[in-house]
XYZ file of C-alpha atoms in Angstrom:
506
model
C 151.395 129.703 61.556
C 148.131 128.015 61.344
C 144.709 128.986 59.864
C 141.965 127.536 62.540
C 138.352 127.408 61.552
C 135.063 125.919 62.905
C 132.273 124.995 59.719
C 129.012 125.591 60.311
C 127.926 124.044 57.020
C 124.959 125.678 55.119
C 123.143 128.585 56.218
C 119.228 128.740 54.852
C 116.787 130.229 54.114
C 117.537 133.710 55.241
C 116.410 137.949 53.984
C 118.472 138.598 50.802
C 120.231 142.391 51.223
C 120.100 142.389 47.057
C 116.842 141.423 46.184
C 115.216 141.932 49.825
C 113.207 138.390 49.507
C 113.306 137.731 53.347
C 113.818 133.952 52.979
C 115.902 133.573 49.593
C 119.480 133.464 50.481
C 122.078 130.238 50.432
C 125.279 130.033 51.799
C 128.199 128.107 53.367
C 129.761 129.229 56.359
C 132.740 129.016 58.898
C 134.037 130.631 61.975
C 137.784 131.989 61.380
C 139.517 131.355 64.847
C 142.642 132.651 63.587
C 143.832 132.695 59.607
C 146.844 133.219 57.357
C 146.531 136.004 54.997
C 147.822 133.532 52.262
C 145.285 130.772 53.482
C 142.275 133.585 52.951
C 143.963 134.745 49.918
C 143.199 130.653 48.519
C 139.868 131.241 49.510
C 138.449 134.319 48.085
C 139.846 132.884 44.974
C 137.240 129.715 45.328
C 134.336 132.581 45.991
C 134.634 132.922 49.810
C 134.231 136.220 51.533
C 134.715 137.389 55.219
C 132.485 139.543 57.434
C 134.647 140.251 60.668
C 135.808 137.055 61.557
C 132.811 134.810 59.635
C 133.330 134.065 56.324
C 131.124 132.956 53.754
C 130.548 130.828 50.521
C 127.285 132.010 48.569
C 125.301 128.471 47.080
C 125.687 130.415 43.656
C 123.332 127.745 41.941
C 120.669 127.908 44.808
C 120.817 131.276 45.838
C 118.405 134.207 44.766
C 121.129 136.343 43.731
C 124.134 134.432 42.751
C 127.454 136.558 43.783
C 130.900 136.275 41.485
C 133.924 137.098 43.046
C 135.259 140.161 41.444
C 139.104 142.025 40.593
C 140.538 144.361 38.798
C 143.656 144.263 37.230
C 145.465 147.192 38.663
C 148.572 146.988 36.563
C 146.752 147.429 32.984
C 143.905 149.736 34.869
C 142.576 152.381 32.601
C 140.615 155.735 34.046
C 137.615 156.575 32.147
C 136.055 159.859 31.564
C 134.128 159.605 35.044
C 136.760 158.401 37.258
C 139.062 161.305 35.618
C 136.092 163.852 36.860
C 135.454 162.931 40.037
C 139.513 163.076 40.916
C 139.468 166.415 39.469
C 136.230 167.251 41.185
C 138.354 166.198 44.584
C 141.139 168.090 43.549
C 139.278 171.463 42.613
C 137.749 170.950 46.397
C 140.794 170.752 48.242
C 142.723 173.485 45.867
C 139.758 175.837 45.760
C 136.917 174.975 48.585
C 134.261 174.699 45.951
C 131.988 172.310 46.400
C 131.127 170.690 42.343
C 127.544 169.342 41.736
C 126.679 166.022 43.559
C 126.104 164.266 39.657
C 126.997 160.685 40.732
C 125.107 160.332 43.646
C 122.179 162.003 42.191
C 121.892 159.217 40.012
C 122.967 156.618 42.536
C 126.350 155.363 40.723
C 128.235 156.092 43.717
C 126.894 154.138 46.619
C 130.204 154.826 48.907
C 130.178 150.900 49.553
C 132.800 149.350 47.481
C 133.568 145.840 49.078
C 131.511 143.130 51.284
C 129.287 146.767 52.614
C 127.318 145.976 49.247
C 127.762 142.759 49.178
C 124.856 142.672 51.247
C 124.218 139.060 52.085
C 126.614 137.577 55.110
C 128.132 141.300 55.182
C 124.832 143.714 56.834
C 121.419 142.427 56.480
C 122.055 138.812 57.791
C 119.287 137.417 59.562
C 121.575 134.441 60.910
C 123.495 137.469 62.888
C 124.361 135.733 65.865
C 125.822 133.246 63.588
C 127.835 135.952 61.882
C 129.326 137.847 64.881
C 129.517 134.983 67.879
C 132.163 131.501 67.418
C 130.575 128.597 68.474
C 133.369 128.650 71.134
C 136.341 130.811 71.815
C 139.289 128.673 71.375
C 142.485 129.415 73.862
C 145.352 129.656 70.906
C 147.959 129.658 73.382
C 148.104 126.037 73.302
C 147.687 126.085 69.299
C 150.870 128.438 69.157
C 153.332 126.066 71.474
C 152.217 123.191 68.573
C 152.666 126.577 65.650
C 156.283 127.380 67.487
C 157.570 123.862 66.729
C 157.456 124.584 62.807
C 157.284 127.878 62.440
C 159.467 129.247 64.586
C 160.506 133.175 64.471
C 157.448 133.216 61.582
C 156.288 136.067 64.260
C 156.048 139.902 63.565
C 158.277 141.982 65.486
C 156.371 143.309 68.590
C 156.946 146.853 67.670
C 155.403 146.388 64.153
C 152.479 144.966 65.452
C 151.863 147.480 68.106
C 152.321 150.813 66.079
C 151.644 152.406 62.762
C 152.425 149.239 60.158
C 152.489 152.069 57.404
C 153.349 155.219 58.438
C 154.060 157.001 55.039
C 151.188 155.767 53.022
C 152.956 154.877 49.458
C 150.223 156.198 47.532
C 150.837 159.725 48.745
C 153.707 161.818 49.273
C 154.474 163.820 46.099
C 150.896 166.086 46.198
C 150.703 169.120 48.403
C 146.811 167.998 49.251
C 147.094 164.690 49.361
C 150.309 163.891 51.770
C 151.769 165.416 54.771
C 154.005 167.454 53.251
C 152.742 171.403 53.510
C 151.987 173.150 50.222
C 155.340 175.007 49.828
C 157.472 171.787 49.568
C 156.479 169.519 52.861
C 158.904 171.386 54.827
C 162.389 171.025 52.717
C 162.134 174.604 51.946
C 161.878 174.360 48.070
C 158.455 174.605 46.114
C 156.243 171.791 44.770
C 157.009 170.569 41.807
C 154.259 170.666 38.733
C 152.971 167.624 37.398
C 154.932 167.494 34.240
C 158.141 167.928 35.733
C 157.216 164.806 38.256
C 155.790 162.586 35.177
C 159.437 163.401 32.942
C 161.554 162.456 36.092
C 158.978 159.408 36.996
C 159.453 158.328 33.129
C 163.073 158.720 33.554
C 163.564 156.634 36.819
C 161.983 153.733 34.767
C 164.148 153.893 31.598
C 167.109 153.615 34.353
C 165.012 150.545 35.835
C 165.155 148.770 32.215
C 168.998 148.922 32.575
C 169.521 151.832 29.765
C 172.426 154.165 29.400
C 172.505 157.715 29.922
C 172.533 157.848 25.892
C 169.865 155.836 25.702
C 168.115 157.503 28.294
C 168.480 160.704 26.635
C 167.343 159.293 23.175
C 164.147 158.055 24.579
C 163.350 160.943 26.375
C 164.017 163.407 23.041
C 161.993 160.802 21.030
C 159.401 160.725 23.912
C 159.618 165.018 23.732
C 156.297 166.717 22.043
C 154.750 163.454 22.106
C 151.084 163.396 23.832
C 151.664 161.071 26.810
C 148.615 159.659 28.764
C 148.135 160.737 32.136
C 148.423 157.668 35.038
C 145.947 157.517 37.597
C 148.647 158.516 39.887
C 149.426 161.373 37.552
C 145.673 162.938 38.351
C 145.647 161.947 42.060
C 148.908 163.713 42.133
C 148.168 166.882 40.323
C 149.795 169.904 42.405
C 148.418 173.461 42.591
C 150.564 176.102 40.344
C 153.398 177.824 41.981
C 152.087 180.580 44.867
C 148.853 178.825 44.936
C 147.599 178.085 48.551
C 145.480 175.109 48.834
C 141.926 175.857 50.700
C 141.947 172.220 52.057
C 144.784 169.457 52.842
C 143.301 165.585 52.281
C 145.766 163.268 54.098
C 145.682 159.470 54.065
C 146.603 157.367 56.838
C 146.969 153.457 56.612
C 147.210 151.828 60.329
C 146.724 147.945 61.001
C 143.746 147.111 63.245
C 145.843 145.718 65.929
C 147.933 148.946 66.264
C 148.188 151.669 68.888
C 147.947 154.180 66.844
C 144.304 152.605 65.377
C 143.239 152.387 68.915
C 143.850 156.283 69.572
C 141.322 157.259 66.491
C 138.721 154.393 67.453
C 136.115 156.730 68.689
C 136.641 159.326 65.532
C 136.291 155.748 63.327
C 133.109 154.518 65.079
C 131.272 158.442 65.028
C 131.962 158.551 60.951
C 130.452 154.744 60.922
C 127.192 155.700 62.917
C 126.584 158.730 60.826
C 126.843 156.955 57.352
C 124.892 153.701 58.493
C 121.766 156.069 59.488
C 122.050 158.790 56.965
C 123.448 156.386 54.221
C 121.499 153.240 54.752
C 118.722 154.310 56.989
C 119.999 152.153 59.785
C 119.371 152.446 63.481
C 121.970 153.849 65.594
C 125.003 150.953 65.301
C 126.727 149.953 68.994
C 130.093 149.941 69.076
C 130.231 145.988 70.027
C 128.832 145.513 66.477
C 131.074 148.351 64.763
C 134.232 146.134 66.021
C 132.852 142.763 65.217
C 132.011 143.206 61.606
C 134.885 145.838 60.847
C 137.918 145.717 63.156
C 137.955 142.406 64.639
C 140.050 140.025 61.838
C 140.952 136.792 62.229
C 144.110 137.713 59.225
C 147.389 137.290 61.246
C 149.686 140.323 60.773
C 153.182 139.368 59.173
C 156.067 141.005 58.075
C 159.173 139.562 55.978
C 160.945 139.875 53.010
C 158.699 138.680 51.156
C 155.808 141.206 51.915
C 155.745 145.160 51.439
C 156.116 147.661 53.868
C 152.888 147.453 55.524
C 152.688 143.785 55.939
C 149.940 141.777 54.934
C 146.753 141.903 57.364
C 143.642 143.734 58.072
C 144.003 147.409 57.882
C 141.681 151.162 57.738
C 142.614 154.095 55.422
C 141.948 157.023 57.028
C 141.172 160.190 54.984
C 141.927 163.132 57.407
C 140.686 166.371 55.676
C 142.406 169.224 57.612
C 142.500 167.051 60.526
C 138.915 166.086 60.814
C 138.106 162.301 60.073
C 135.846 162.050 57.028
C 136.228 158.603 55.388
C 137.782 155.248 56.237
C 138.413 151.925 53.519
C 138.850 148.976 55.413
C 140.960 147.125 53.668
C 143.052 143.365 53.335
C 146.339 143.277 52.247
C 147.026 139.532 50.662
C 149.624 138.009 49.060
C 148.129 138.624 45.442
C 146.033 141.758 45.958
C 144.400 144.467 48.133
C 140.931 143.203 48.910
C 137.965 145.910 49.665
C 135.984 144.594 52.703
C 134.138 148.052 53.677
C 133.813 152.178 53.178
C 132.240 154.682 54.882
C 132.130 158.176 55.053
C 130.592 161.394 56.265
C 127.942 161.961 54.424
C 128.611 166.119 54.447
C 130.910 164.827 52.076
C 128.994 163.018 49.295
C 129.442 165.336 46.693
C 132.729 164.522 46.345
C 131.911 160.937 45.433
C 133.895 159.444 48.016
C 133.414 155.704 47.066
C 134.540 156.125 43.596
C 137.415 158.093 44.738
C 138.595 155.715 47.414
C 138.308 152.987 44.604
C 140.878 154.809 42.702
C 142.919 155.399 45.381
C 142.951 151.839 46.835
C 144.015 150.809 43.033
C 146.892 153.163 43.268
C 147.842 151.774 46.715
C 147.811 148.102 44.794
C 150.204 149.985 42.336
C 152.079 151.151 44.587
C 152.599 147.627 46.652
C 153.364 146.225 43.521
C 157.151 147.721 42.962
C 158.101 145.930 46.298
C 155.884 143.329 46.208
C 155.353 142.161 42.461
C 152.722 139.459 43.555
C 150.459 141.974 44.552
C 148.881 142.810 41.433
C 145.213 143.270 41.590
C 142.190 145.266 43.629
C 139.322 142.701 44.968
C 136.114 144.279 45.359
C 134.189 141.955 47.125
C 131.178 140.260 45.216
C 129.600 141.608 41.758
C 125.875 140.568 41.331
C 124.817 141.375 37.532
C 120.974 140.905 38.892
C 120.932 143.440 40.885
C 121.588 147.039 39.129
C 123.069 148.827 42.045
C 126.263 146.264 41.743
C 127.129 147.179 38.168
C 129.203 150.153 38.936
C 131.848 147.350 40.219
C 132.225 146.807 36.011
C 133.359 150.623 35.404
C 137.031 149.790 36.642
C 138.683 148.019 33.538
C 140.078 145.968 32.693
C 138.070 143.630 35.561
C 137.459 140.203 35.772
C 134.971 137.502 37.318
C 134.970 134.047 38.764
C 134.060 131.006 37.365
C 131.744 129.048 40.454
C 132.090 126.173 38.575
C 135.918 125.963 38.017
C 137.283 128.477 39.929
C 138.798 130.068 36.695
C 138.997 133.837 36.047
C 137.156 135.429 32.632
C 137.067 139.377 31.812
C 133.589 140.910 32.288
C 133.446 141.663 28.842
C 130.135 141.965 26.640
C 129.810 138.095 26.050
C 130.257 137.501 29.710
C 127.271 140.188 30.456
C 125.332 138.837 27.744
C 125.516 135.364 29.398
C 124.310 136.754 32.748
C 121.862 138.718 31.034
C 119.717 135.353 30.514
C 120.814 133.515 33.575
C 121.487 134.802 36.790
C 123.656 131.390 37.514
C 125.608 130.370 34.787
C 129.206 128.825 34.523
C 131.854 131.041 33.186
C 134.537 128.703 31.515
C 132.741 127.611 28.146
C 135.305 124.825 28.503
C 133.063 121.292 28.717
C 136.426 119.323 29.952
C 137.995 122.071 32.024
C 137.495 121.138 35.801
C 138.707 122.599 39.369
C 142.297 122.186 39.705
C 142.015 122.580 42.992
C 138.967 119.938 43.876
C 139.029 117.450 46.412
C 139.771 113.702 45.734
C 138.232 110.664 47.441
C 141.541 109.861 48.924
C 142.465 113.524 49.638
C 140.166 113.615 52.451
C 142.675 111.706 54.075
C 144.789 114.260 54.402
C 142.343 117.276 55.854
C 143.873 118.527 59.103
C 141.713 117.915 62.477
C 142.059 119.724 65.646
C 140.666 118.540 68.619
C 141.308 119.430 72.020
C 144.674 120.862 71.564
C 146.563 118.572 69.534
C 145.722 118.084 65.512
C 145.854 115.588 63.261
C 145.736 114.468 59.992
C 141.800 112.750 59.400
C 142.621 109.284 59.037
C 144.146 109.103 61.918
C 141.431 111.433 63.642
C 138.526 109.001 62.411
C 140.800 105.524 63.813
C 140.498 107.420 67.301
C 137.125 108.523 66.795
C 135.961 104.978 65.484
C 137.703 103.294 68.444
C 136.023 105.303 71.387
C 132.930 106.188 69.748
C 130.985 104.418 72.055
C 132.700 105.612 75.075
C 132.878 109.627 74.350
C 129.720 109.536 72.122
C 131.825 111.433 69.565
C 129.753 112.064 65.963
C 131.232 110.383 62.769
C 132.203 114.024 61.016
C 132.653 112.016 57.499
C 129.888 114.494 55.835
C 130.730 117.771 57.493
C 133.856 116.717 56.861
C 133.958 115.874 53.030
C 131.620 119.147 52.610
C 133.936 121.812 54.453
C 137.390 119.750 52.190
C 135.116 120.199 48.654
C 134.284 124.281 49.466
C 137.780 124.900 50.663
C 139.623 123.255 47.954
C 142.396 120.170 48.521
C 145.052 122.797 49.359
C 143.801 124.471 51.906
C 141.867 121.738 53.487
C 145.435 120.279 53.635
C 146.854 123.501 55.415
C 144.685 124.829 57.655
C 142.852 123.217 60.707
C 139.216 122.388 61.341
C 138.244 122.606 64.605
C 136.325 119.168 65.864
C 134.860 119.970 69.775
């Protein structure tokens, strides 16, 4: 499989969705054709970002508000006092019907946006638009794929994964009467829910019989464990049943399909209603169409792959539903990657914002990483788009800890700690890595440029051998020398991936 892109180079000059300067913003841009989720995995972790099927380098040095690339480690993620209230808020809803007091929002800590829909810039308020949602040219990859079926043959998804639900028992639901599709007396088996405790002894048990102990052992560890205050997991609160004979006034189900699926096609409509009412009620935004609804959040150039390799799901472009007693009132688009779950957009209804949806679907997106992470170990953190320190609406991004940012110099990653903050504090642009001789690992070498992958017409090649054709017949097809686009596109991309993927030459 091949990644395919066409650079447009720099993009100046245009209104800032941060700082709302209408001619401050500075970025790099490029048209994905068609991408592998590992190839856009490489490039969100060298500060890249994508908006439908655009995606975006900010000038970080240049720029009026200078974005870092931002993750949280979801294996050591702790909840704080606030994320532990709004679950419960969430949960008293669905077990009771009472609406609590709308606290976060009042004070604007819970914008609903939690990946590229705040990341402003490249993602909404882009006066380059066109740019954004229109390829220079539509490429035919049916040519591209006989070259792609020579190497990587049978790298293809089964049909039949492709075209239905890619997830049809979300893994970060299933043991809580409100938040799966089982019913509240016991999801149909005919035996009642079990409480919380019970589920956290046998969930502590299942992973002393991971570590390879014996039922002795077992049994030790569990009496020593016995009377013992033991912190509640996120999952633990997300999962919190109602008491035995309770009836739950609400049922919150979540529903992960893949963009290109059938079953994502069928709930389009219910999608694109929830999207009009939060951009205009949200964001104050005129009406949306649904042309633009499907280029900025359904259309993805991530190819959809299965194997053994990758969870369940698959990696590629996907929406979480949140179906609350059948009626459609939040979706998370989301990216599953090779190394993480990456937040690209959420929106809601906003009948719903005292629940604190954002915040909520943060949590439960960092669960989902969890959750991919037992059969996919390499999936271990939750991306959530760009943090911008200048700009205060951003800084909620820093409340999920342990969470860390990228260096724009080095491409290294450093925790958002107080000396990092204090470092932003007096420049909105600085370099992370205090490291004088550290240095991208990853950066392009005179003589790597050699080996950046050209495509042209509908055969590719490696660049040397693109510019001896291009230098020969210059005269006769007028073709441009590309050296500078070239050796610009290789230095933002990094040697790998300049390597790997394919830059489209008309």
């Amino acid at each position: 499989m091949f990644t395919i892109v066409d650079f447009y180079g720099k993009q100046s000059n245009y209104s800032c969705g941060y700082c709302k300067q209408p001619t401050s913003c500075q970025s790099h841009g490029m048209w994905a054709h068609t991408m592998t989720c590992q190839d856009y995995q490489d490039l969100i972790d060298r500060g890249w970002r994508r908006s439908g099927c655009y995606c975006y380098k900010p000038e970080m040095n240049t720029t009026c508000c200078p974005s870092y690339t931002i993750k949280c480690d979801a294996m050591n993620f702790r909840l704080n006092k606030s994320h532990k209230k709004i679950i419960k808020r969430v949960n008293k809803f669905l077990k009771d019907g009472i609406k609590g007091k709308d606290e976060d929002t009042a004070k604007g800590s819970d914008g609903g946006s939690h990946g590229t829909a705040d990341d402003g810039g490249c993602g909404g308020d882009l006066e380059m638009g066109d740019v954004a949602r229109n390829p220079r040219k539509e490429l035919d990859l049916n040519e591209v794929r006989v070259l792609k079926a020579k190497e990587d043959e049978g790298s293809e998804p089964p049909q039949d994964v492709v075209d239905g639900l890619c997830l049809a028992k979300d893994p970060t639901v299933g043991s809580s009467s409100n938040l799966s599709t089982r019913s509240s007396t016991g999801g149909g088996s005919g035996q009642p829910p079990k409480k919380a405790k019970l589920l956290r002894i046998e969930r502590k048990r299942e992973k002393l019989i991971q570590k390879g102990l014996n039922a002795e052992e077992i049994e030790q560890k569990m009496k020593e464990a016995k009377g013992k205050n033991v912190e509640k997991s996120l999952e633990d609160f997300l999962d919190e049943e109602p008491k035995d004979g309770e009836q739950a006034a609400h049922r919150l189900k979540l529903v992960t399909v893949c963009t290109k699926a059938s079953e994502f096609k069928r709930t389009l409509e219910a999608s694109f209603a929830v999207y009009k009412k939060y951009q205009a009620q949200v964001h104050n935004d005129p009406p949306k169409m649904i042309d633009e609804y499907l280029d900025f959040l359904v259309k993805s150039p991530l190819q959809f792959t299965t194997g053994s390799n990758s969870p369940n799901c698959g990696f590629g472009s996907f929406h979480q539903q949140y179906w609350l007693d059948d009626r459609l009132i939040a979706v998370a688009v989301i990216d599953v990657l090779p190394s993480c779950v990456s937040s690209v957009y959420f929106f809601y209804d906003p009948e719903y914002r005292f629940l604190s949806l954002g915040t909520y679907a943060s949590l439960r997106e960092l669960a989902f990483t969890r959750k991919l992470h037992q059969h996919t170990p390499s999936i271990a953190n939750y991306y959530m788009g760009f943090y911008i320190h200048s700009c205060p609406k951003m800084r909620y991004k820093s409340n999920l800890y342990p969470s860390y940012l990228l260096c724009p110099e080095v491409y290294s990653w450093h925790p958002l700690d107080a000396r990092v903050r204090q470092k932003l504090d007096q420049s909105k642009y600085c370099r992370l890595n205090e490291d004088p001789k550290a240095v991208d690992a990853n950066a392009i070498q005179p003589e790597d440029i050699e080996e950046v992958l050209i495509l042209h017409g509908s055969s590719y090649r490696r660049y040397s051998l693109y510019m001896n054709v291009c230098l020969c017949f210059q005269k006769m097809v007028g073709l441009k020398h590309p050296d500078e686009n070239t050796r610009t596109y290789a230095k933002l991309v990094g040697k790998v991936c300049s390597a790997r993927m394919l830059l489209y030459e008309g």
